[in-house]
Coordinates of C-alpha atoms in Angstrom, one line a residue:
X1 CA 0.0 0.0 0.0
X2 CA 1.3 3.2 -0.9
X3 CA 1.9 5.5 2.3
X4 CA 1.4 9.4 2.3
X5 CA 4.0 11.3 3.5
X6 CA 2.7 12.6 6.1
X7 CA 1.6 9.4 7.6
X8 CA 3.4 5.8 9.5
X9 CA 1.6 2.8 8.0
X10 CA -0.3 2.4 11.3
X11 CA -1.6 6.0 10.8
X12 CA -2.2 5.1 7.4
X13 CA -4.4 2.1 7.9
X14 CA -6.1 3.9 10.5
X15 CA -7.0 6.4 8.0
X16 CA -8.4 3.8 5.5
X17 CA -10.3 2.3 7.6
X18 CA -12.4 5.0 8.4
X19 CA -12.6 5.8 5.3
X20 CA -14.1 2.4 4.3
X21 CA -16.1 2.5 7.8
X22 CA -17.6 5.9 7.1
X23 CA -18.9 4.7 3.2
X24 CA -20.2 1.4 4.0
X25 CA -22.6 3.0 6.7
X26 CA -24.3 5.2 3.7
X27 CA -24.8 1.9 1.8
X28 CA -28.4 1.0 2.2
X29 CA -29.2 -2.5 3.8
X30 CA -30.8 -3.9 1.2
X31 CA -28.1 -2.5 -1.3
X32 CA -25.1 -3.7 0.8
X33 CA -24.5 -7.4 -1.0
X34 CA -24.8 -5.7 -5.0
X35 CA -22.7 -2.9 -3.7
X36 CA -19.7 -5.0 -2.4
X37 CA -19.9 -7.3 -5.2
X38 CA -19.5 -4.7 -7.7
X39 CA -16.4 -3.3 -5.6
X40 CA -15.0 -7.2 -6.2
X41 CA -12.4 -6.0 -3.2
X42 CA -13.5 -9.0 -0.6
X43 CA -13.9 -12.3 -2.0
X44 CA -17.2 -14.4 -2.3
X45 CA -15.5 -17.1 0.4
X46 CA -15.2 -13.6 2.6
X47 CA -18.6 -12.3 2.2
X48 CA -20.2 -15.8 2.6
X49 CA -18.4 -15.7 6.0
X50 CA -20.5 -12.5 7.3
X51 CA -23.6 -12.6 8.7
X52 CA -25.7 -10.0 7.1
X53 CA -28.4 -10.1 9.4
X54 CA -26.7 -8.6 12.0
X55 CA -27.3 -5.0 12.7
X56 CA -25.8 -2.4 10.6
X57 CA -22.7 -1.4 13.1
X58 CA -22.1 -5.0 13.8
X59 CA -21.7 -5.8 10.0
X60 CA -19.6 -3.0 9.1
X61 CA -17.1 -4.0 11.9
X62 CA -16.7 -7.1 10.4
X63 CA -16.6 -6.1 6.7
X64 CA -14.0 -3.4 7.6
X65 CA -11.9 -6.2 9.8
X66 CA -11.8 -8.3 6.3
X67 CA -10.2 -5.4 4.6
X68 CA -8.2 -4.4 7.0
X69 CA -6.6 -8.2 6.6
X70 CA -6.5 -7.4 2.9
X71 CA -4.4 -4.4 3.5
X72 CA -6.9 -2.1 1.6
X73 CA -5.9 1.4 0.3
X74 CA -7.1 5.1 0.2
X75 CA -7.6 3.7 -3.7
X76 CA -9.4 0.6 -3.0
X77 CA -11.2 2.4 -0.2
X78 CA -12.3 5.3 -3.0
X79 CA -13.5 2.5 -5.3
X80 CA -15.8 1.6 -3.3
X81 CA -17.1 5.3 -2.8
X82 CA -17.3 5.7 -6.4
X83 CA -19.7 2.8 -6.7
X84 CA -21.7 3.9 -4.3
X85 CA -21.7 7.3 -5.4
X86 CA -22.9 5.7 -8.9
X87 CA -25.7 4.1 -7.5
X88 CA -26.6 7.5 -5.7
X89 CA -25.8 9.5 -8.8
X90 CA -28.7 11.8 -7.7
X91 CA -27.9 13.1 -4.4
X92 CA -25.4 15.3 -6.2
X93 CA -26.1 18.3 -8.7
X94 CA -24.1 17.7 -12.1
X95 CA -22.6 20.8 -14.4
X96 CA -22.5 19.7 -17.9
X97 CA -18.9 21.0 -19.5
X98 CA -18.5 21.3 -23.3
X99 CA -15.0 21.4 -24.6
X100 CA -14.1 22.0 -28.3
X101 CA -11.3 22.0 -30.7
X102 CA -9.2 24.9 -32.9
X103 CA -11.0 25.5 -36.2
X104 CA -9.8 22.8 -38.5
X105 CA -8.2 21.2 -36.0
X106 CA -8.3 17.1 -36.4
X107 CA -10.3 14.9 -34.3
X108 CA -7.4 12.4 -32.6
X109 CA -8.2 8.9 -31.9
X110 CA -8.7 8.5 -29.1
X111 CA -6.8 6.2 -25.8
X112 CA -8.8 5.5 -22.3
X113 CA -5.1 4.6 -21.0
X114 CA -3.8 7.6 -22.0
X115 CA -6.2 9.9 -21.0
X116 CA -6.1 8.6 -17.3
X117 CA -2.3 8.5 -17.3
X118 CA -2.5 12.3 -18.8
X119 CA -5.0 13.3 -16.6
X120 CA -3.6 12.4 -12.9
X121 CA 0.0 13.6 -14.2
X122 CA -1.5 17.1 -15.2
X123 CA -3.2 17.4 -11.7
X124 CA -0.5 16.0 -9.2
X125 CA 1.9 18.2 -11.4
X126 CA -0.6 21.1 -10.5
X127 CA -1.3 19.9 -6.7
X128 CA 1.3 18.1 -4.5
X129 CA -1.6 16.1 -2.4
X130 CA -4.3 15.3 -4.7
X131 CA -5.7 11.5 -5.0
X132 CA -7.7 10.5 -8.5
X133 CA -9.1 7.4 -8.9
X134 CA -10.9 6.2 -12.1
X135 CA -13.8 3.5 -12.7
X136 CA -14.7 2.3 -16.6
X137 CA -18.4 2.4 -16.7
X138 CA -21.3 1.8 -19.8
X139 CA -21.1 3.4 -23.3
X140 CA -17.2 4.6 -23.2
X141 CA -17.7 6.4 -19.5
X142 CA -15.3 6.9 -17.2
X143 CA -16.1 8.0 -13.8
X144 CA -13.0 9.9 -12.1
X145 CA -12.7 10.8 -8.1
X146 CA -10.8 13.4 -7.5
X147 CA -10.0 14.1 -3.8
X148 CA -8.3 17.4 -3.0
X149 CA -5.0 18.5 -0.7
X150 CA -3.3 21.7 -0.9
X151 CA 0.5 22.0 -0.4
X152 CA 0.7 21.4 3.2
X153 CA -2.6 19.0 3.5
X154 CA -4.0 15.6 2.8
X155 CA -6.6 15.4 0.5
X156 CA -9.8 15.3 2.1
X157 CA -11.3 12.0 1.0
X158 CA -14.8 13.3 2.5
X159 CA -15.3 16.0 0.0
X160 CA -14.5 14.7 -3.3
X161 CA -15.6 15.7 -7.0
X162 CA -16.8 13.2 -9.3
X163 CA -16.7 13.6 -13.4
X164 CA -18.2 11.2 -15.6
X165 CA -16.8 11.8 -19.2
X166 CA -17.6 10.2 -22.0
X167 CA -14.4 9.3 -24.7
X168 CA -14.8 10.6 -27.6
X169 CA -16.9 13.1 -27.2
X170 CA -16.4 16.8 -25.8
X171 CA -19.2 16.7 -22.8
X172 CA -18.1 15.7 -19.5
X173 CA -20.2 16.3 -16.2
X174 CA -18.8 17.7 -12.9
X175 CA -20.6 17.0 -9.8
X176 CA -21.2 20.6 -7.9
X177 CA -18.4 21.6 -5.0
X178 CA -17.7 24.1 -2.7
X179 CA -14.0 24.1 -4.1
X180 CA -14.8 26.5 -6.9
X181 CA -11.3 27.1 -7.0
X182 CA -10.1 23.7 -8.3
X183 CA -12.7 24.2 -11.0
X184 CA -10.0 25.7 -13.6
X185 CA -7.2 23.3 -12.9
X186 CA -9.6 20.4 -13.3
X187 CA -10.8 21.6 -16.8
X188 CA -7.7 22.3 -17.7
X189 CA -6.6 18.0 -16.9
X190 CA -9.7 17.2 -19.0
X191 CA -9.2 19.5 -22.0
X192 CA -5.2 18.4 -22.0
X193 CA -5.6 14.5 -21.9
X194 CA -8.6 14.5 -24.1
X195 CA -6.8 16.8 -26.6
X196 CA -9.4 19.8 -27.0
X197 CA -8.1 23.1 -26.4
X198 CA -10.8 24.9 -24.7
X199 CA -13.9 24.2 -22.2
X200 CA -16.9 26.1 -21.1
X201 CA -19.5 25.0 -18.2
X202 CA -23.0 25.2 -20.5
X203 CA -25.8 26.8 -18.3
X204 CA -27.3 23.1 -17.9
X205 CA -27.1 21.3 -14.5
X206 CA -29.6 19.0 -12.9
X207 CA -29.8 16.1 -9.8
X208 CA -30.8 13.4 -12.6
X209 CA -27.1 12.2 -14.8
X210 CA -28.9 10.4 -17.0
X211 CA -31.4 12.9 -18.2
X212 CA -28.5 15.5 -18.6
X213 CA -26.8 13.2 -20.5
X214 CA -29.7 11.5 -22.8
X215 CA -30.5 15.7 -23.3
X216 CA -26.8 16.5 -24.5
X217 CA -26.7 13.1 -26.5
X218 CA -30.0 13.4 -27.8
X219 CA -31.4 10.4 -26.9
X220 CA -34.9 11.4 -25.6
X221 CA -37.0 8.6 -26.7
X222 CA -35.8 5.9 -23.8
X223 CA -37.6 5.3 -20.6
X224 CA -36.7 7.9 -17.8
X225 CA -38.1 7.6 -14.2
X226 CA -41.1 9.9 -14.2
X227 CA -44.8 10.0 -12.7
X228 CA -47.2 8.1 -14.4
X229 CA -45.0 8.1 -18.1
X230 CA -46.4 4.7 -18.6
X231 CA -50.2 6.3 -19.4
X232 CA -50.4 7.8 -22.8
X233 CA -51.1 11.4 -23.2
X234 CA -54.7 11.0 -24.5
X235 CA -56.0 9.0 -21.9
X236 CA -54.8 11.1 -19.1
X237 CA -57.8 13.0 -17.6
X238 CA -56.4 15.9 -15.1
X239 CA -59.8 15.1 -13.0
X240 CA -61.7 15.7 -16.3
X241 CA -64.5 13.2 -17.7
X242 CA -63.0 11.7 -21.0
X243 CA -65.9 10.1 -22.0
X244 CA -67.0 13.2 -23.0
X245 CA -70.7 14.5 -23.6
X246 CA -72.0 13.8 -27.3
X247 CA -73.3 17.1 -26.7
X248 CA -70.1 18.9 -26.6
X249 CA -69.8 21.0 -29.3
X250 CA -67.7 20.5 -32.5
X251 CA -65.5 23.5 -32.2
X252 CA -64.3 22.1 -28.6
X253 CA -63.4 18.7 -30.1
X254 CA -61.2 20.1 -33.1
X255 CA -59.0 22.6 -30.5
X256 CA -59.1 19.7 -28.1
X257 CA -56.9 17.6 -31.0
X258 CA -55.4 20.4 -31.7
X259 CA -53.9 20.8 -28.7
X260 CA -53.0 16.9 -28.7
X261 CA -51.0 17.5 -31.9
X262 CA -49.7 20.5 -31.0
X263 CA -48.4 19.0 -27.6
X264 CA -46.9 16.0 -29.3
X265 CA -44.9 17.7 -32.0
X266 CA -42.7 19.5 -29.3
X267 CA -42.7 16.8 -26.7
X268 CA -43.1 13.2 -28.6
X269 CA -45.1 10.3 -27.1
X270 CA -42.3 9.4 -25.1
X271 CA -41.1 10.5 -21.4
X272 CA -39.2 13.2 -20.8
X273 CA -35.8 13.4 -19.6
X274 CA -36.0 14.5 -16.2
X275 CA -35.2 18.0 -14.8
X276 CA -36.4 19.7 -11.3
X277 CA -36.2 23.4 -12.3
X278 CA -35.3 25.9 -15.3
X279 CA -34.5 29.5 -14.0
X280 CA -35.5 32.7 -16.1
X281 CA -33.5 36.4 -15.2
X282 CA -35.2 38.6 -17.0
X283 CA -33.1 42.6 -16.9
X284 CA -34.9 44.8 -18.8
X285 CA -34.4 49.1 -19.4
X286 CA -37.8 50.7 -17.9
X287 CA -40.1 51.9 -20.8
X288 CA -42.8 54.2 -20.7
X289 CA -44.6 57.0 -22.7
X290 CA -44.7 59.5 -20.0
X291 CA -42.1 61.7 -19.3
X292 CA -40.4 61.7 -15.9
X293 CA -41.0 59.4 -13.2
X294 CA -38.4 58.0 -11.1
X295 CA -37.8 54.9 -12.6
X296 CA -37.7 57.2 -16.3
X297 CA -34.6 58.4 -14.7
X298 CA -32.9 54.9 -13.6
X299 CA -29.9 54.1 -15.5
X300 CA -29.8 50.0 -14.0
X301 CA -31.8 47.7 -16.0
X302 CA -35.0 46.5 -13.8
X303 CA -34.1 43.1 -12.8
X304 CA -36.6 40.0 -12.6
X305 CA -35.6 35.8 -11.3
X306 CA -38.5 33.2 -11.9
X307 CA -37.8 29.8 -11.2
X308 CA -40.1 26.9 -12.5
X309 CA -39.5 23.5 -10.2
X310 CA -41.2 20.2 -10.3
X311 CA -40.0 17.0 -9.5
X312 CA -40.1 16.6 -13.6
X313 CA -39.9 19.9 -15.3
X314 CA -40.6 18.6 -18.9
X315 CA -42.9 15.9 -18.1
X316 CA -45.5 18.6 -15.9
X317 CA -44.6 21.4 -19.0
X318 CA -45.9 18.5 -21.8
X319 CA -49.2 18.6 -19.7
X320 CA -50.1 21.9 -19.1
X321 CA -51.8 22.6 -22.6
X322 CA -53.9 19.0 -22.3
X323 CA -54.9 20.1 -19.0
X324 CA -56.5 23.2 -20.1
X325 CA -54.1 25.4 -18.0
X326 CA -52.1 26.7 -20.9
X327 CA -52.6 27.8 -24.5
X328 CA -51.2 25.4 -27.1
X329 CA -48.3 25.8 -27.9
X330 CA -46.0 27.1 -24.3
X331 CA -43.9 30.0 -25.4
X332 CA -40.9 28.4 -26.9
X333 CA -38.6 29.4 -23.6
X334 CA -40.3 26.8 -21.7
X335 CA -40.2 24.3 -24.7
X336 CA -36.8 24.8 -26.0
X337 CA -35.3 23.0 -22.7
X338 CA -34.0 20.1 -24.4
X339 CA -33.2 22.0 -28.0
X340 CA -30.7 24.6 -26.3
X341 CA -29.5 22.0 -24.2
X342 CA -30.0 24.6 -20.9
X343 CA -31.8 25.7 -18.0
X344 CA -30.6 28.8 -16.8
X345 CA -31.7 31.5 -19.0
X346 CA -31.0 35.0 -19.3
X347 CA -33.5 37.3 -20.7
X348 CA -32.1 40.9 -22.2
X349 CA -33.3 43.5 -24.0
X350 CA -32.8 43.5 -28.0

């Protein structure tokens, strides 16, 4: 195991094992047994020896026992975080990061070895105490841990950032942290060892990965986890009868389908992605007929925040219309969500 500096190899283990103590006690019960065999750090002869019926503190004293006999390290023990942290993508708020090339500039083929190699070289260059670990995932992902010192400090392996980028493509999604500062120094790792030249954070950031990422990629039409998606937009009812009177008149029928159409050329038939809010600031120069006033006279532009939230966004917005609490169609800044790839917008005068 590979000691810090700073640290005897009885301080070190010490360390580690608190580390591992401290993540397996976020692991739900029932997610325990999937969790530790995706880590594939302990055995199946080992976990066959613990009892998992025991309670919680009981278990973890034994599972931490078992890797303190494997002589686990800070990177085994951040494995296993990064697992966990996969499965619990949504307790943390992703950025989305674009990065692009020169003009003319060749696209190079690209090597996941390389790029890891590049990567941690470029930031323990940068940062004397700084730990990185990396896990392959689906569709060309890597996930990537970074855990951050200063000079004259550990890193702490409590307040970590996570990025899951995608090979061969110039997206790559930061999970939110205080450390704003390390923000620049960690772009500049992924734009160097995945050979762009320059990266941006787009005004896009949700709880939900995969919606940010199916919205980026374009890949609406796939099943996201959303209230009720399963029912198909005709038949929903918004406490209305749909057996509607035959005495209903024909004009109310033909903007009725209207709206349908309407509502499923912008949306689709299929689920939205999922988002919880889009934000609107609106500044704007005060405009008025009359002469004078006070706010004639103000030179700042009048300034104006509204935030829509729902626990899905797009899914609540594709409904409004049907329900009769919209017009048919939204104005295209509620619709254009997914187009612009965004959700923070900012509203000026022409």
């Amino acid at each position: 195991m590979g000691l810090h500096p700073f640290y005897s190899a009885k301080e070190m283990d010490e360390i580690v094992a608190e580390f591992i103590k401290r993540t397996i006690l976020k692991i739900p019960m029932t997610e325990m047994m999937t969790t530790l065999k995706a880590w594939d750090f302990l055995s199946e002869n080992q976990l066959q020896s613990i009892n998992f019926r025991k309670r919680k503190e009981s278990l973890v004293h034994d599972l931490v026992l078992l890797c303190e006999e494997k002589n686990a390290s800070v990177s085994d023990a951040a494995l296993l975080d990064i697992i966990y942290t996969q499965f619990h993508r949504h307790q943390k708020v992703w950025d989305v990061f674009q990065m692009t090339k020169e003009p003319g500039e060749d696209i190079d083929l690209f090597d996941m070895k390389q790029f890891k190699t590049s990567f941690k070289k470029i930031l323990q260059r940068a940062l004397k105490n700084v730990s990185v670990t990396f896990r392959d995932a689906e569709e060309n992902a890597v996930w990537i841990r970074i855990a951050w010192g200063t000079q004259y400090k550990k890193p702490n392996q409590y307040k970590p950032t996570y990025v899951v980028y995608y090979s061969q493509t110039p997206y790559a999604f930061i999970s939110s942290s205080r450390l704003r500062s390390s923000i620049p120094l960690l772009g500049q790792a992924l734009t160097i060892a995945s050979k762009y030249h320059r990266i941006v954070k787009m005004d896009f950031r949700s709880r939900y990965l995969d919606s940010l990422k199916a919205i980026v990629f374009k890949q609406y039409n796939q099943t996201f986890e959303s209230h009720n998606a399963t029912t198909p937009l005709q038949e929903r009812s918004f406490g209305l009868d749909i057996n509607m009177d035959s005495r209903i008149i024909h004009e109310n029928r033909i903007e009725k389908d209207r709206v349908q159409r309407v509502t499923q050329e912008i949306f689709g038939d299929y689920p939205q992605p999922r988002l919880e809010f889009a934000q609107y600031k609106l500044e704007t120069k005060f405009k008025s007929d009359l002469n004078g006033g006070i706010l004639a006279e103000r030179k700042e532009p009048l300034r104006c925040l509204v935030k829509f939230s729902s626990p899905n966004l797009l899914e609540a917005l594709k409904f409004l219309a049907p329900a009769g609490i919209a017009d048919a169609p939204l104005s295209p800044l509620l619709t254009c969500i997914p187009q612009k790839r965004m959700n923070y917008f900012k509203i000026k005068d022409k």
